[in-house]
Short mmCIF file of N, CA and C in Angstrom, two decimals:
data_model
loop_
_atom_site.label_atom_id
_atom_site.label_comp_id
_atom_site.label_asym_id
_atom_site.label_seq_id
_atom_site.Cartn_x
_atom_site.Cartn_y
_atom_site.Cartn_z
N GLN A 1 0.82 -1.19 0.00
CA GLN A 1 0.00 0.00 0.00
C GLN A 1 0.86 1.26 0.00
N VAL A 2 0.36 2.29 -0.62
CA VAL A 2 1.04 3.58 -0.69
C VAL A 2 0.10 4.64 -0.15
N GLN A 3 0.63 5.50 0.69
CA GLN A 3 -0.15 6.62 1.20
C GLN A 3 0.37 7.92 0.60
N LEU A 4 -0.57 8.79 0.25
CA LEU A 4 -0.24 10.11 -0.28
C LEU A 4 -0.80 11.16 0.68
N VAL A 5 0.06 12.05 1.15
CA VAL A 5 -0.35 13.08 2.10
C VAL A 5 -0.04 14.45 1.51
N GLU A 6 -1.11 15.23 1.32
CA GLU A 6 -0.96 16.57 0.75
C GLU A 6 -0.85 17.61 1.85
N SER A 7 -0.23 18.72 1.51
CA SER A 7 -0.17 19.86 2.42
C SER A 7 0.02 21.13 1.59
N GLY A 8 -0.25 22.27 2.22
CA GLY A 8 0.03 23.54 1.57
C GLY A 8 -1.18 24.31 1.08
N GLY A 9 -2.36 23.73 1.20
CA GLY A 9 -3.54 24.47 0.77
C GLY A 9 -3.86 25.61 1.72
N GLY A 10 -4.85 26.41 1.34
CA GLY A 10 -5.25 27.52 2.20
C GLY A 10 -6.02 28.57 1.45
N LEU A 11 -6.12 29.72 2.08
CA LEU A 11 -6.84 30.86 1.52
C LEU A 11 -5.84 31.91 1.06
N VAL A 12 -6.03 32.40 -0.15
CA VAL A 12 -5.11 33.40 -0.69
C VAL A 12 -5.92 34.37 -1.55
N GLN A 13 -5.45 35.58 -1.65
CA GLN A 13 -6.11 36.56 -2.50
C GLN A 13 -5.73 36.33 -3.96
N ALA A 14 -6.59 36.78 -4.83
CA ALA A 14 -6.31 36.68 -6.27
C ALA A 14 -4.98 37.36 -6.58
N GLY A 15 -4.20 36.70 -7.42
CA GLY A 15 -2.88 37.20 -7.75
C GLY A 15 -1.78 36.64 -6.87
N GLY A 16 -2.18 35.98 -5.80
CA GLY A 16 -1.21 35.42 -4.87
C GLY A 16 -0.69 34.07 -5.30
N SER A 17 0.10 33.46 -4.42
CA SER A 17 0.75 32.18 -4.71
C SER A 17 0.56 31.21 -3.57
N LEU A 18 0.58 29.93 -3.91
CA LEU A 18 0.59 28.85 -2.95
C LEU A 18 1.45 27.73 -3.50
N ARG A 19 2.01 26.94 -2.60
CA ARG A 19 2.79 25.77 -3.00
C ARG A 19 2.22 24.55 -2.31
N LEU A 20 1.78 23.60 -3.10
CA LEU A 20 1.26 22.35 -2.57
C LEU A 20 2.35 21.28 -2.59
N SER A 21 2.30 20.42 -1.60
CA SER A 21 3.22 19.29 -1.53
C SER A 21 2.43 18.00 -1.37
N CYS A 22 2.97 16.93 -1.90
CA CYS A 22 2.36 15.61 -1.75
C CYS A 22 3.47 14.59 -1.57
N ALA A 23 3.50 13.97 -0.40
CA ALA A 23 4.54 13.00 -0.09
C ALA A 23 3.97 11.59 -0.14
N ALA A 24 4.66 10.72 -0.83
CA ALA A 24 4.26 9.32 -0.92
C ALA A 24 5.08 8.49 0.05
N SER A 25 4.41 7.55 0.71
CA SER A 25 5.10 6.65 1.63
C SER A 25 4.46 5.28 1.56
N GLY A 26 5.18 4.28 2.06
CA GLY A 26 4.65 2.93 2.06
C GLY A 26 5.48 2.01 1.18
N SER A 27 4.80 1.04 0.60
CA SER A 27 5.49 0.03 -0.22
C SER A 27 5.66 0.55 -1.65
N ILE A 28 6.65 1.40 -1.80
CA ILE A 28 6.87 2.05 -3.09
C ILE A 28 7.93 1.28 -3.87
N GLY A 29 7.52 0.79 -5.03
CA GLY A 29 8.49 0.15 -5.91
C GLY A 29 9.08 1.20 -6.82
N ARG A 30 8.30 1.56 -7.82
CA ARG A 30 8.70 2.60 -8.76
C ARG A 30 7.51 3.52 -9.00
N ILE A 31 7.73 4.81 -8.81
CA ILE A 31 6.67 5.78 -9.08
C ILE A 31 6.75 6.17 -10.55
N ASN A 32 5.73 5.88 -11.29
CA ASN A 32 5.73 6.17 -12.71
C ASN A 32 5.31 7.60 -12.99
N THR A 33 4.21 8.01 -12.39
CA THR A 33 3.74 9.38 -12.54
C THR A 33 3.22 9.90 -11.21
N MET A 34 3.33 11.19 -11.01
CA MET A 34 2.67 11.87 -9.90
C MET A 34 2.01 13.10 -10.46
N GLY A 35 0.86 13.44 -9.91
CA GLY A 35 0.16 14.57 -10.47
C GLY A 35 -0.83 15.19 -9.52
N TRP A 36 -1.49 16.22 -10.02
CA TRP A 36 -2.50 16.95 -9.27
C TRP A 36 -3.76 17.06 -10.10
N HIS A 37 -4.86 16.80 -9.45
CA HIS A 37 -6.17 17.03 -10.03
C HIS A 37 -6.89 18.02 -9.11
N ARG A 38 -7.98 18.59 -9.59
CA ARG A 38 -8.78 19.46 -8.74
C ARG A 38 -10.26 19.27 -9.03
N GLN A 39 -11.04 19.54 -8.01
CA GLN A 39 -12.49 19.43 -8.16
C GLN A 39 -13.15 20.59 -7.45
N ALA A 40 -13.84 21.40 -8.22
CA ALA A 40 -14.59 22.52 -7.67
C ALA A 40 -16.02 22.07 -7.42
N PRO A 41 -16.72 22.74 -6.52
CA PRO A 41 -18.12 22.37 -6.23
C PRO A 41 -18.97 22.34 -7.49
N GLY A 42 -19.68 21.23 -7.69
CA GLY A 42 -20.57 21.12 -8.84
C GLY A 42 -19.88 20.83 -10.15
N LYS A 43 -18.57 20.62 -10.11
CA LYS A 43 -17.83 20.35 -11.34
C LYS A 43 -17.13 19.00 -11.26
N GLN A 44 -16.77 18.48 -12.43
CA GLN A 44 -16.05 17.22 -12.47
C GLN A 44 -14.59 17.44 -12.10
N ARG A 45 -13.97 16.36 -11.60
CA ARG A 45 -12.55 16.43 -11.31
C ARG A 45 -11.79 16.59 -12.62
N GLU A 46 -10.78 17.45 -12.61
CA GLU A 46 -10.00 17.68 -13.81
C GLU A 46 -8.51 17.60 -13.50
N LEU A 47 -7.74 17.17 -14.49
CA LEU A 47 -6.30 17.12 -14.36
C LEU A 47 -5.73 18.53 -14.38
N VAL A 48 -4.85 18.81 -13.43
CA VAL A 48 -4.17 20.10 -13.39
C VAL A 48 -2.77 19.97 -14.00
N ALA A 49 -2.01 19.01 -13.49
CA ALA A 49 -0.64 18.83 -13.96
C ALA A 49 -0.17 17.43 -13.60
N VAL A 50 0.74 16.91 -14.40
CA VAL A 50 1.31 15.59 -14.14
C VAL A 50 2.79 15.63 -14.51
N ILE A 51 3.58 14.87 -13.75
CA ILE A 51 5.00 14.74 -14.05
C ILE A 51 5.34 13.26 -14.12
N ILE A 52 6.04 12.89 -15.17
CA ILE A 52 6.38 11.50 -15.42
C ILE A 52 7.79 11.22 -14.88
N SER A 53 8.13 9.95 -14.75
CA SER A 53 9.40 9.57 -14.14
C SER A 53 10.60 10.13 -14.89
N ASP A 54 10.45 10.40 -16.19
CA ASP A 54 11.58 10.96 -16.94
C ASP A 54 11.66 12.48 -16.82
N GLY A 55 10.75 13.06 -16.03
CA GLY A 55 10.75 14.50 -15.81
C GLY A 55 9.85 15.29 -16.72
N SER A 56 9.28 14.68 -17.71
CA SER A 56 8.39 15.39 -18.61
C SER A 56 7.10 15.75 -17.88
N THR A 57 6.49 16.84 -18.30
CA THR A 57 5.31 17.37 -17.62
C THR A 57 4.19 17.67 -18.61
N ASN A 58 2.99 17.74 -18.07
CA ASN A 58 1.83 18.11 -18.87
C ASN A 58 0.92 18.93 -17.99
N TYR A 59 0.31 19.97 -18.57
CA TYR A 59 -0.53 20.89 -17.80
C TYR A 59 -1.88 21.08 -18.48
N ALA A 60 -2.88 21.37 -17.68
CA ALA A 60 -4.15 21.82 -18.23
C ALA A 60 -3.93 23.19 -18.85
N ASP A 61 -4.64 23.47 -19.93
CA ASP A 61 -4.47 24.77 -20.60
C ASP A 61 -4.75 25.94 -19.66
N SER A 62 -5.67 25.74 -18.73
CA SER A 62 -6.09 26.83 -17.85
C SER A 62 -5.01 27.24 -16.85
N VAL A 63 -3.98 26.41 -16.67
CA VAL A 63 -2.94 26.74 -15.68
C VAL A 63 -1.57 26.93 -16.30
N LYS A 64 -1.45 26.69 -17.59
CA LYS A 64 -0.15 26.83 -18.25
C LYS A 64 0.39 28.24 -18.07
N GLY A 65 1.67 28.31 -17.71
CA GLY A 65 2.30 29.61 -17.49
C GLY A 65 2.12 30.15 -16.09
N ARG A 66 1.23 29.54 -15.32
CA ARG A 66 1.01 30.00 -13.93
C ARG A 66 1.41 28.95 -12.91
N PHE A 67 1.20 27.70 -13.21
CA PHE A 67 1.51 26.61 -12.29
C PHE A 67 2.74 25.85 -12.79
N THR A 68 3.52 25.34 -11.82
CA THR A 68 4.67 24.52 -12.16
C THR A 68 4.68 23.29 -11.27
N ILE A 69 4.76 22.13 -11.89
CA ILE A 69 4.86 20.88 -11.14
C ILE A 69 6.31 20.44 -11.13
N SER A 70 6.74 19.93 -9.98
CA SER A 70 8.10 19.43 -9.86
C SER A 70 8.10 18.22 -8.93
N ARG A 71 9.21 17.53 -8.91
CA ARG A 71 9.25 16.27 -8.18
C ARG A 71 10.62 16.07 -7.56
N ASP A 72 10.63 15.63 -6.31
CA ASP A 72 11.87 15.25 -5.62
C ASP A 72 11.84 13.73 -5.49
N ASN A 73 12.56 13.06 -6.35
CA ASN A 73 12.52 11.60 -6.36
C ASN A 73 13.08 10.99 -5.08
N ALA A 74 14.07 11.64 -4.49
CA ALA A 74 14.67 11.12 -3.26
C ALA A 74 13.67 11.14 -2.10
N LYS A 75 12.75 12.10 -2.15
CA LYS A 75 11.76 12.23 -1.08
C LYS A 75 10.40 11.68 -1.49
N ASN A 76 10.29 11.17 -2.71
CA ASN A 76 8.99 10.68 -3.21
C ASN A 76 7.91 11.73 -3.04
N THR A 77 8.26 12.94 -3.37
CA THR A 77 7.36 14.09 -3.15
C THR A 77 7.18 14.87 -4.45
N VAL A 78 5.94 15.29 -4.67
CA VAL A 78 5.64 16.15 -5.81
C VAL A 78 5.13 17.47 -5.29
N TYR A 79 5.48 18.53 -6.00
CA TYR A 79 5.10 19.89 -5.61
C TYR A 79 4.29 20.53 -6.74
N LEU A 80 3.42 21.44 -6.35
CA LEU A 80 2.72 22.26 -7.34
C LEU A 80 2.84 23.71 -6.89
N GLN A 81 3.66 24.46 -7.61
CA GLN A 81 3.79 25.88 -7.34
C GLN A 81 2.72 26.61 -8.15
N MET A 82 1.86 27.32 -7.46
CA MET A 82 0.74 28.00 -8.11
C MET A 82 0.92 29.51 -7.95
N ASN A 83 1.09 30.19 -9.05
CA ASN A 83 1.26 31.64 -9.06
C ASN A 83 0.10 32.30 -9.80
N SER A 84 -0.04 33.59 -9.59
CA SER A 84 -1.11 34.36 -10.26
C SER A 84 -2.46 33.67 -10.11
N LEU A 85 -2.76 33.27 -8.90
CA LEU A 85 -3.99 32.52 -8.65
C LEU A 85 -5.23 33.36 -8.96
N LYS A 86 -6.25 32.68 -9.45
CA LYS A 86 -7.51 33.30 -9.80
C LYS A 86 -8.63 32.67 -8.98
N PRO A 87 -9.73 33.39 -8.78
CA PRO A 87 -10.85 32.79 -8.04
C PRO A 87 -11.31 31.47 -8.66
N GLU A 88 -11.21 31.33 -9.96
CA GLU A 88 -11.64 30.08 -10.60
C GLU A 88 -10.69 28.92 -10.33
N ASP A 89 -9.57 29.17 -9.68
CA ASP A 89 -8.68 28.09 -9.25
C ASP A 89 -9.15 27.46 -7.94
N THR A 90 -10.16 28.05 -7.32
CA THR A 90 -10.67 27.51 -6.07
C THR A 90 -11.21 26.11 -6.26
N ALA A 91 -10.71 25.17 -5.46
CA ALA A 91 -11.10 23.77 -5.59
C ALA A 91 -10.39 22.95 -4.52
N VAL A 92 -10.80 21.71 -4.41
CA VAL A 92 -10.02 20.75 -3.64
C VAL A 92 -8.98 20.15 -4.58
N TYR A 93 -7.73 20.25 -4.21
CA TYR A 93 -6.64 19.74 -5.03
C TYR A 93 -6.22 18.38 -4.47
N VAL A 94 -6.20 17.40 -5.35
CA VAL A 94 -5.94 16.02 -4.95
C VAL A 94 -4.71 15.50 -5.68
N CYS A 95 -3.82 14.91 -4.92
CA CYS A 95 -2.61 14.33 -5.48
C CYS A 95 -2.88 12.89 -5.92
N ASP A 96 -2.22 12.46 -6.98
CA ASP A 96 -2.32 11.05 -7.36
C ASP A 96 -0.96 10.54 -7.80
N ALA A 97 -0.81 9.23 -7.74
CA ALA A 97 0.44 8.61 -8.15
C ALA A 97 0.16 7.23 -8.74
N ARG A 98 0.87 6.92 -9.79
CA ARG A 98 0.82 5.56 -10.36
C ARG A 98 2.13 4.88 -9.99
N VAL A 99 1.99 3.82 -9.20
CA VAL A 99 3.15 3.17 -8.60
C VAL A 99 3.21 1.71 -9.04
N THR A 100 4.37 1.29 -9.45
CA THR A 100 4.56 -0.11 -9.82
C THR A 100 5.37 -0.82 -8.75
N THR A 101 4.78 -1.87 -8.17
CA THR A 101 5.53 -2.78 -7.32
C THR A 101 5.61 -4.09 -8.11
N LEU A 102 4.60 -4.94 -8.00
CA LEU A 102 4.51 -6.09 -8.90
C LEU A 102 3.74 -5.68 -10.16
N TYR A 103 2.79 -4.78 -10.02
CA TYR A 103 2.00 -4.25 -11.12
C TYR A 103 1.66 -2.82 -10.77
N GLU A 104 1.17 -2.06 -11.76
CA GLU A 104 0.90 -0.66 -11.51
C GLU A 104 -0.43 -0.48 -10.78
N THR A 105 -0.41 0.35 -9.75
CA THR A 105 -1.60 0.70 -9.00
C THR A 105 -1.72 2.22 -8.95
N HIS A 106 -2.95 2.70 -9.03
CA HIS A 106 -3.22 4.13 -9.02
C HIS A 106 -3.71 4.54 -7.63
N TYR A 107 -3.00 5.46 -7.00
CA TYR A 107 -3.34 5.91 -5.65
C TYR A 107 -3.76 7.37 -5.68
N TRP A 108 -4.61 7.71 -4.70
CA TRP A 108 -5.10 9.08 -4.55
C TRP A 108 -4.91 9.55 -3.12
N GLY A 109 -4.62 10.84 -2.98
CA GLY A 109 -4.58 11.43 -1.67
C GLY A 109 -5.97 11.86 -1.22
N GLN A 110 -6.02 12.49 -0.05
CA GLN A 110 -7.30 12.93 0.50
C GLN A 110 -7.73 14.29 -0.02
N GLY A 111 -6.78 15.08 -0.46
CA GLY A 111 -7.10 16.39 -1.00
C GLY A 111 -6.81 17.52 -0.03
N THR A 112 -6.56 18.69 -0.58
CA THR A 112 -6.34 19.88 0.23
C THR A 112 -7.08 21.04 -0.43
N GLN A 113 -7.74 21.84 0.39
CA GLN A 113 -8.58 22.92 -0.12
C GLN A 113 -7.73 24.13 -0.47
N VAL A 114 -7.98 24.66 -1.66
CA VAL A 114 -7.38 25.93 -2.09
C VAL A 114 -8.53 26.89 -2.38
N THR A 115 -8.52 28.02 -1.70
CA THR A 115 -9.56 29.02 -1.90
C THR A 115 -8.90 30.34 -2.29
N VAL A 116 -9.32 30.89 -3.41
CA VAL A 116 -8.79 32.15 -3.91
C VAL A 116 -9.89 33.19 -3.86
N SER A 117 -9.67 34.22 -3.07
CA SER A 117 -10.68 35.27 -2.93
C SER A 117 -10.41 36.39 -3.93
N SER A 118 -11.49 37.01 -4.35
CA SER A 118 -11.35 38.10 -5.35
C SER A 118 -11.17 39.45 -4.68
#
């Protein structure tokens, strides 16, 4: 089993910044991808950003140029630096990881609330 624990959410004014962290622990063989999704009230969960084991990244169009995903492989931790935050970024941000031990399993964290006030 793998546990994902997020931190760094909170309340920030529009234009501000936040940095989210997600640390993976447990029976980790190889982490293939780590990423962030978000879900706003009444909306479907959407992919925000993902980072693959080779370091390549992918972002939702709505956050390109404002958010940066990074990964510390030694700490099994992924970060999401969020700049120029907008009220529409308000959501629960959830970390996920695809981990291979004997086979690949997809894990999710509990989520952390990000609220951007106008």
